[in-house]
Tab-separated table of C-alpha atoms (C1' of nucleotides) in Angstrom:
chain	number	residue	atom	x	y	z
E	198	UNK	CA	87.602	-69.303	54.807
E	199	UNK	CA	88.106	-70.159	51.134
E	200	UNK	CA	89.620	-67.816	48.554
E	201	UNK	CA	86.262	-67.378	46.726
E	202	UNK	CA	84.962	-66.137	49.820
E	203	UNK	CA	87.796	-63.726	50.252
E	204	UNK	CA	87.374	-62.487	46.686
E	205	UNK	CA	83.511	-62.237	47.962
E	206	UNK	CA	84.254	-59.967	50.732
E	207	UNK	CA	86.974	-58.020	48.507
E	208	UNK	CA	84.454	-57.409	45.860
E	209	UNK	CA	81.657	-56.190	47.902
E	210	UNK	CA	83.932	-54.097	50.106
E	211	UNK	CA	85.008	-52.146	46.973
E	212	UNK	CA	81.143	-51.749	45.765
E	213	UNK	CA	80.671	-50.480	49.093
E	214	UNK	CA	83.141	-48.170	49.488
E	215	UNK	CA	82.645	-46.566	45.643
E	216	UNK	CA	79.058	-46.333	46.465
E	217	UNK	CA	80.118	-44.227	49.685
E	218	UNK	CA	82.830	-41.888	47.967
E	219	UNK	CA	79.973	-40.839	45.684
E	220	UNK	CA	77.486	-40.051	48.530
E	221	UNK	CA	80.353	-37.890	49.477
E	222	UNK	CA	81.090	-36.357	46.122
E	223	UNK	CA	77.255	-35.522	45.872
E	224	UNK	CA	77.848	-33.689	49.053
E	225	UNK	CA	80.630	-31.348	48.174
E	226	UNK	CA	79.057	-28.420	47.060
E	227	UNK	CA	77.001	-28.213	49.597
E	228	UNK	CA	80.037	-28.082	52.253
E	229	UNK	CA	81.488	-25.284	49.964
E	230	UNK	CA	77.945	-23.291	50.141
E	231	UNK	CA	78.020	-23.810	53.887
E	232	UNK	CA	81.234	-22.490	53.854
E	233	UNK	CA	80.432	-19.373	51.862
E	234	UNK	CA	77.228	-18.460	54.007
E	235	UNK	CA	79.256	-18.669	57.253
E	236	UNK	CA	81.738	-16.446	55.751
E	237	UNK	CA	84.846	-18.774	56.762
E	238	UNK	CA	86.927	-20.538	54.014
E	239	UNK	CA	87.045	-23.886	54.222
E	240	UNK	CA	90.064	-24.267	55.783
E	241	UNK	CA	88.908	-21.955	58.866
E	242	UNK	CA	85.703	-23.588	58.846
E	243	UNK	CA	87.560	-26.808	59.501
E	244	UNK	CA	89.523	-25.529	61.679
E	245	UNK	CA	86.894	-24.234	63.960
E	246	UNK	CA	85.112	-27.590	63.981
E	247	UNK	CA	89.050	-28.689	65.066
E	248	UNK	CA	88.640	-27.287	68.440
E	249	UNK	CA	87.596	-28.455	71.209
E	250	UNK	CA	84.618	-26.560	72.719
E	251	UNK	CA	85.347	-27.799	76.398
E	252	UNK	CA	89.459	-28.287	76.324
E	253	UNK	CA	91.674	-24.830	75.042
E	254	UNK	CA	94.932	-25.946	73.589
E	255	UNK	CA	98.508	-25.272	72.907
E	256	UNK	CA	98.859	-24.334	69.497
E	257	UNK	CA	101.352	-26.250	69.193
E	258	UNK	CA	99.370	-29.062	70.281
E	259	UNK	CA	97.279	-28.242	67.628
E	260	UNK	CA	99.882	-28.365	65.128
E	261	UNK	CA	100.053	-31.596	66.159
E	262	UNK	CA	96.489	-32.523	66.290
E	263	UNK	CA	95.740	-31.171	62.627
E	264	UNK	CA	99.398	-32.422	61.615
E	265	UNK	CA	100.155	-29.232	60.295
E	266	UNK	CA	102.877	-26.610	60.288
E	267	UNK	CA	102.694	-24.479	63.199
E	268	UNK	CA	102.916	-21.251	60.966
E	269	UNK	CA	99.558	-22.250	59.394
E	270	UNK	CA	97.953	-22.628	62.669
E	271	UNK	CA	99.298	-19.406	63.075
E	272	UNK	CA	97.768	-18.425	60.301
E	273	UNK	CA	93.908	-20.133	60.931
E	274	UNK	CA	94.231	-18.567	64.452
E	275	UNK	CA	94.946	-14.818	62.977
E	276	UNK	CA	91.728	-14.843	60.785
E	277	UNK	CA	89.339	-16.912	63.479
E	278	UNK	CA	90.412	-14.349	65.874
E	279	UNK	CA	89.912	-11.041	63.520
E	280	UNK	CA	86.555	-13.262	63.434
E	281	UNK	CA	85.848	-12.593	67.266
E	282	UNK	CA	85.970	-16.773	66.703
E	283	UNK	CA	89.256	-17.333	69.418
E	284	UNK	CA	91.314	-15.710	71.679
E	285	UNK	CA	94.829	-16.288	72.289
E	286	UNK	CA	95.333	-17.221	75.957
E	287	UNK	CA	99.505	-16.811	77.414
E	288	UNK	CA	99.890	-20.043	79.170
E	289	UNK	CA	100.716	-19.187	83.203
E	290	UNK	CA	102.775	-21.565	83.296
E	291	UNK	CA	105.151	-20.866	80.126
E	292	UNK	CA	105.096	-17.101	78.593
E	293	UNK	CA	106.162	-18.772	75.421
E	294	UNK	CA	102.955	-20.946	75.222
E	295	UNK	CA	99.713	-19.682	73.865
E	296	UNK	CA	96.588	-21.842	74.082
E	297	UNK	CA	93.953	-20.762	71.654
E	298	UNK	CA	90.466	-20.590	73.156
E	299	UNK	CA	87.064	-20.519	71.634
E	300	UNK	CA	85.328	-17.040	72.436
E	301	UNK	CA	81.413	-16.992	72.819
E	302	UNK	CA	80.655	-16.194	69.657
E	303	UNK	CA	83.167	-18.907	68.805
E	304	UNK	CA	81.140	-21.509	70.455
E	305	UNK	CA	78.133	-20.036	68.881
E	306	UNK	CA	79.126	-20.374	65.375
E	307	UNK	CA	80.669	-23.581	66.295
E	308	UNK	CA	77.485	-25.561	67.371
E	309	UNK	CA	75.759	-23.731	64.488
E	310	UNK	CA	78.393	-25.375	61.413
E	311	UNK	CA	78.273	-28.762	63.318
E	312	UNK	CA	74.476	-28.680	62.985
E	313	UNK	CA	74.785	-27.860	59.449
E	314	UNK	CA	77.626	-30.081	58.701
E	315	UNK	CA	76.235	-33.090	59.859
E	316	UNK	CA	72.670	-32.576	58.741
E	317	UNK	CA	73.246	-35.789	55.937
E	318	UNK	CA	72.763	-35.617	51.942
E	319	UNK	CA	68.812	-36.049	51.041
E	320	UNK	CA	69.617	-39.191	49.336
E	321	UNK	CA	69.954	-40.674	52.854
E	322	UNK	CA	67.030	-39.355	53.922
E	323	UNK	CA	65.090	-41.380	51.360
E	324	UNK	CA	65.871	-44.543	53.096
E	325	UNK	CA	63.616	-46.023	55.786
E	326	UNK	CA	64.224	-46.165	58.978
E	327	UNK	CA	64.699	-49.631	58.782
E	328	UNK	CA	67.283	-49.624	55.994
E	329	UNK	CA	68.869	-46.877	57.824
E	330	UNK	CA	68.921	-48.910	61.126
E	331	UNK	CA	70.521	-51.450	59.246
E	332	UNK	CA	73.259	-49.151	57.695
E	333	UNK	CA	73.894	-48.006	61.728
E	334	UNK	CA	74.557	-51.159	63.043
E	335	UNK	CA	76.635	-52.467	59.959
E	336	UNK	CA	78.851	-49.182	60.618
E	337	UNK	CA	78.660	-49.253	64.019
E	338	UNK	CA	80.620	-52.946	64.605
E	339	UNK	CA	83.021	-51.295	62.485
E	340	UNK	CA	84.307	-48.511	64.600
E	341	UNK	CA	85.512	-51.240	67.229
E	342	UNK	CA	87.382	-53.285	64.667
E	343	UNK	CA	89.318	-50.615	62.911
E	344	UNK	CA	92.923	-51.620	63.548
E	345	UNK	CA	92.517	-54.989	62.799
Y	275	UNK	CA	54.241	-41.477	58.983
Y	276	UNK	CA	53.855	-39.626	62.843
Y	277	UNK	CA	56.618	-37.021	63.754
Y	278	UNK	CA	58.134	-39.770	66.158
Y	279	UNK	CA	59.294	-41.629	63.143
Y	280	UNK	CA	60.484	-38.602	60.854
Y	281	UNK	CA	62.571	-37.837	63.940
Y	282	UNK	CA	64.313	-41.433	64.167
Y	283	UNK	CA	64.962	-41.373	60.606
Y	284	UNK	CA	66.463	-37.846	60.465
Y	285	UNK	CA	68.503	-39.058	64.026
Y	286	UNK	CA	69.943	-42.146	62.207
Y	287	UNK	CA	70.565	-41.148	59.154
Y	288	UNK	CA	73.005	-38.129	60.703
Y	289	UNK	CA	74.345	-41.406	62.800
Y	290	UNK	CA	75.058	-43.333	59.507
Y	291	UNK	CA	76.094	-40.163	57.798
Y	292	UNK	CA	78.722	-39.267	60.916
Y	293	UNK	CA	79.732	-42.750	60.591
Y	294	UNK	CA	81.089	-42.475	57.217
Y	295	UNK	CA	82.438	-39.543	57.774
Y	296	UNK	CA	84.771	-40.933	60.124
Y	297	UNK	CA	85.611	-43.452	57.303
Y	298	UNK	CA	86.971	-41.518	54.901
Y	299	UNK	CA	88.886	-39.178	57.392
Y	300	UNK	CA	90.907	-42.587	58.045
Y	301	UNK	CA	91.305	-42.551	54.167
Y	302	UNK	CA	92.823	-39.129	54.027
Y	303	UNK	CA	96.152	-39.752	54.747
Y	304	UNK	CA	96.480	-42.852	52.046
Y	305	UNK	CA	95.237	-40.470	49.494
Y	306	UNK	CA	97.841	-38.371	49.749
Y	307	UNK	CA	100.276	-40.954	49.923
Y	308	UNK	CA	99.214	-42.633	46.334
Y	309	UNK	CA	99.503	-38.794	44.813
Y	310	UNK	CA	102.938	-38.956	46.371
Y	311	UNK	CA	103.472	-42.574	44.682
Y	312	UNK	CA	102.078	-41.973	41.265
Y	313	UNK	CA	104.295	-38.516	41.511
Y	314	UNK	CA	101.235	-36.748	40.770
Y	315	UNK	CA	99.835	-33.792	42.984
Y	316	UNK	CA	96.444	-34.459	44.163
Y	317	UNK	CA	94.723	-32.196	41.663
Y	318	UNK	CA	96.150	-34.053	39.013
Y	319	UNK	CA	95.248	-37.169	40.134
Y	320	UNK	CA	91.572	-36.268	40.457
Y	321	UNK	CA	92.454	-34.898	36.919
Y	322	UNK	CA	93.320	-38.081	35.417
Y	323	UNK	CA	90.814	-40.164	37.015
Y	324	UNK	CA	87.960	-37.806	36.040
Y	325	UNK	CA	89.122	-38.154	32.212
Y	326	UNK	CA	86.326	-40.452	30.572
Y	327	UNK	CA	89.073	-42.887	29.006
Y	328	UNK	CA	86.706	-43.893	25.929
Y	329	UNK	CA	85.334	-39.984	24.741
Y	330	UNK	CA	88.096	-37.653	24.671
Y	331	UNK	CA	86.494	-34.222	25.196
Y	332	UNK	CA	86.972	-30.411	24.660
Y	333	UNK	CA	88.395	-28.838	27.288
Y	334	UNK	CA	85.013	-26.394	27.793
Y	335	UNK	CA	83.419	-29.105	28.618
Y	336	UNK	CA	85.854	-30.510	31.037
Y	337	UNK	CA	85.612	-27.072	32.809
Y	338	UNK	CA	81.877	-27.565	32.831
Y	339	UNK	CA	82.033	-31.245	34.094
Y	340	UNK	CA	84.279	-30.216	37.109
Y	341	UNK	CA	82.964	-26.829	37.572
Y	342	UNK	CA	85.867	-25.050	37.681
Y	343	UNK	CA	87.579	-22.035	34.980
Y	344	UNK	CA	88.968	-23.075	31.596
Y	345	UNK	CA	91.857	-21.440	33.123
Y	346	UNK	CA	92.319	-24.329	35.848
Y	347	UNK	CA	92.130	-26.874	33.154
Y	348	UNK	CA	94.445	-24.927	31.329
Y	349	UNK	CA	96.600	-25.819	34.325
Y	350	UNK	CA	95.834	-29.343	34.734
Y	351	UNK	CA	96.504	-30.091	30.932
Y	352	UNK	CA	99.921	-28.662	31.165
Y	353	UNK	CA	100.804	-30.819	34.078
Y	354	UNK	CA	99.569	-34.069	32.665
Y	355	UNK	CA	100.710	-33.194	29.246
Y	356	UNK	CA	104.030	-33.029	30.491
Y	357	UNK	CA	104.017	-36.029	32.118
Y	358	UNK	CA	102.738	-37.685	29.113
Y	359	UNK	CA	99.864	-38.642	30.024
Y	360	UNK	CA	97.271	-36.391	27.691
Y	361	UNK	CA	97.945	-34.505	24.558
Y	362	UNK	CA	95.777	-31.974	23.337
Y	363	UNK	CA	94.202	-32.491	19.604
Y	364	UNK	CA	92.876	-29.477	17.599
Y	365	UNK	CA	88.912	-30.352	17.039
Y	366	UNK	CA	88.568	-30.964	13.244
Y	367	UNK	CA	85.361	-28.818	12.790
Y	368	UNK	CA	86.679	-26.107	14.958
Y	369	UNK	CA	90.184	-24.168	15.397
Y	370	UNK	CA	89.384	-22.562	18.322
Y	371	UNK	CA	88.915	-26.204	20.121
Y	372	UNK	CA	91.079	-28.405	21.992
Y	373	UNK	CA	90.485	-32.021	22.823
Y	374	UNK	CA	92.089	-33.763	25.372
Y	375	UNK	CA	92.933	-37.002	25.286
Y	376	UNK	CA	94.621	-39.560	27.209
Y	377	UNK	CA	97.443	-41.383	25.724
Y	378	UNK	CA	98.929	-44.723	26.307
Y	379	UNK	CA	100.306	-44.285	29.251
Y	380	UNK	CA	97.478	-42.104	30.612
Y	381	UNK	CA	95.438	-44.935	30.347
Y	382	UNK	CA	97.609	-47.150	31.758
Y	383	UNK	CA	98.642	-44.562	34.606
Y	384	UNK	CA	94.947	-43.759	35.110
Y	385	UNK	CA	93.871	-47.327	35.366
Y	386	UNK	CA	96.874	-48.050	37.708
Y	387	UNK	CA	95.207	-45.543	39.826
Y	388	UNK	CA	91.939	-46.144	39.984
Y	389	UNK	CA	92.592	-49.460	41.274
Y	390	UNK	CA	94.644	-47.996	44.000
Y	391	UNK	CA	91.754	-45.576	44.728
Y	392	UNK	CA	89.007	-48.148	44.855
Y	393	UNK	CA	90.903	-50.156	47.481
Y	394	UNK	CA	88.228	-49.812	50.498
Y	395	UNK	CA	89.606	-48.941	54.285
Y	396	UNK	CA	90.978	-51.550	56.021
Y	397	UNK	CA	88.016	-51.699	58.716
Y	398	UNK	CA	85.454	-52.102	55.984
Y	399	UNK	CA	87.324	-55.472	55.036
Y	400	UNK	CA	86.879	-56.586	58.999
Y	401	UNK	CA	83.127	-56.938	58.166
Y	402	UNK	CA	81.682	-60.521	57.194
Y	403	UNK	CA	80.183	-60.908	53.962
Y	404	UNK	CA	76.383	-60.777	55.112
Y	405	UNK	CA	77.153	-57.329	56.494
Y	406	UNK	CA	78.741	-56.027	53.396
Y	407	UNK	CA	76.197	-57.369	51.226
Y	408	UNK	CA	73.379	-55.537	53.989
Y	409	UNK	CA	75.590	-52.729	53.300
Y	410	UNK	CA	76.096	-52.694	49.471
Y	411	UNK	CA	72.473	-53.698	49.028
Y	412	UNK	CA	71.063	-50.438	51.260
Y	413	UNK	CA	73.492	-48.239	49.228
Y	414	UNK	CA	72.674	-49.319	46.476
Y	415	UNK	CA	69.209	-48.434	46.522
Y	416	UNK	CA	69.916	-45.179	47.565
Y	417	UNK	CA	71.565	-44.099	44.356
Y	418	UNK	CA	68.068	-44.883	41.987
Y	419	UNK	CA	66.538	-41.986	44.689
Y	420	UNK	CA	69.244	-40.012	44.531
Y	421	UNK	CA	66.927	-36.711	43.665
Y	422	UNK	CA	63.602	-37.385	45.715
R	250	DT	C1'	81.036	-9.622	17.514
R	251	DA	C1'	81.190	-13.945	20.249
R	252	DT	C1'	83.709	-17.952	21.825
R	253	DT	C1'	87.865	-21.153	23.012
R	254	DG	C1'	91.694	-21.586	25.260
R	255	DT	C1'	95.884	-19.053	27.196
R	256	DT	C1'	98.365	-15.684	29.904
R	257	DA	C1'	98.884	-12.349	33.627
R	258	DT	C1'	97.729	-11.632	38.064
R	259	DA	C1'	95.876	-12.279	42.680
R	260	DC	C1'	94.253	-14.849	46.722
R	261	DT	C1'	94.075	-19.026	49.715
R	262	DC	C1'	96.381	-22.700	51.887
R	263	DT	C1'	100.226	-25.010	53.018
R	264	DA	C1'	105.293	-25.620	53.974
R	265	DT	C1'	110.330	-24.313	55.174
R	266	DA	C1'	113.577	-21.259	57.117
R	267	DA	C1'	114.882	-17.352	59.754
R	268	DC	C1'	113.543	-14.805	63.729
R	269	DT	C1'	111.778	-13.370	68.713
R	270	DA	C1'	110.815	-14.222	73.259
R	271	DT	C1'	111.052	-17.082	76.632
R	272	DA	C1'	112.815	-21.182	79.139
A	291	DT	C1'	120.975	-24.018	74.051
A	292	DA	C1'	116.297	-25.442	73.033
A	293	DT	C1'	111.439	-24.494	72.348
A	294	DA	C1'	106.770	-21.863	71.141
A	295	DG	C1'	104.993	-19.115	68.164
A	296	DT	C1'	105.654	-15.554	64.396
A	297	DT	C1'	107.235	-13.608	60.088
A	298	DA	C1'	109.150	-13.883	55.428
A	299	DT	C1'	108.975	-16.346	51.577
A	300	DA	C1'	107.714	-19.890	48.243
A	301	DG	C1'	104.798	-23.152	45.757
A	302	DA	C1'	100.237	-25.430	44.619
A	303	DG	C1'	95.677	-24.715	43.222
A	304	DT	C1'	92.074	-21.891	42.248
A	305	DA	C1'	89.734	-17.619	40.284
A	306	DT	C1'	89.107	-13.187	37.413
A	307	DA	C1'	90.382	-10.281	33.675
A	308	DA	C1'	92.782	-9.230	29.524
A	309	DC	C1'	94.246	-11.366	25.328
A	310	DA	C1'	94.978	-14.152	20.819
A	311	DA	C1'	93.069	-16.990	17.415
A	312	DT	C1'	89.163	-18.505	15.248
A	313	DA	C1'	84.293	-18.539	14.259
DNA sequence: TATTGTTATACTCTATAACTATA
DNA sequence: TATAGTTATAGAGTATAACAATA
């Protein structure tokens, strides 16, 4: 490959990517309003899209996870449990440990704000299917090359 | 257009939409690390880059541009004032109004940045040049739609 | 009297450090 | 003694309300 060709790829990669980050800037409000008919903050909104719906964890695996402090997963568990959203499960095997469990309702509101969050902006929508078919299987080949 | 084909599009453009979601969580982490770099807390940094660098303007409007209280960029302007990077002028028709405007090394600073910024993901720079081009050509017809 | 920007204050989100209970 | 989670506290970033200067 010659350098112009690199430059190419360089250049187009950095239209590409602007033209993304403002697809997501156009979609920011909208997260926020989700956020505010839900009645979570962000943070706790997040946070409930964080767990998984099939696997309770260790908070402190969650810590991990969300590379966070453990005293602010302390602190997303207290309000998504006033919530009715988790309970907090004493490990059998370790009295210290407390794994951190979606209730019912937490599942509930769960699949709801994953159905809302990834309904995509309208501008999207405006494509056809074959432009967005296109835009799939350009993004797609990505996912398997990401640490290169 | 039959339901069958409204479906598809809605089901691939959450696919697409998903897809670049993913993308910029794998950017997250390098943001924060270029706040760290440039010394500047994130909110600054979105600050300086959201400065127009050619129309210095009051800071009412700013407010209105960002959507956020006078009182935030009240907070902002301090920050990057004392860093040197914006000074405040009085508004020669009125008193009451402050313009803020980036200096020489806010323009410097900010330009720094927003090449650092517009650096795309690593994985985007594993595609070939036809695919970026599919890519940057589909996106970029989605921005003339934007409101349809 | 209305408007621009500031100050005082409060709330959210995050972190660090000290603490408790278990191991 | 070390570890899991909590509590106390602090700092960043945002908002609302009261305020000062100017219009």
């Amino acid at each position: 490959m010659g350098p112009s060709e690199r430059d190419d790829r360089e250049a187009l990669a950095s239209s590409v990517w602007q033209r993304m980050f403002e697809l997501f800037q156009s979609r920011k409000d909208e997260l926020l309003a989700i956020s505010a008919e839900v009645g979570l903050t962000p943070a706790h909104m997040h946070a409930l899209l964080a767990l998984d719906p099939d696997a309770p964890k260790p908070m402190g695996s969650l810590a991990a996870d969300w590379k966070c402090d453990a005293s602010n997963v302390t602190f997303l568990a207290d309000r998504l449990e006033e919530a009715g959203y988790v309970e907090r499960r004493v490990s059998p095997t370790d009295r210290r440990v407390k794994i951190l469990a979606l209730t019912d309702a937490g599942h509930a509101a769960r699949d709801r704000l994953r159905r809302r969050m990834s309904e995509p902006p309208d501008a999207l929508l405006t494509l056809t299917v074959d432009q967005l078919a296109a835009l799939d299987g350009v993004l797609a080949a990505l996912r398997s090359d990401e640490g290169a």
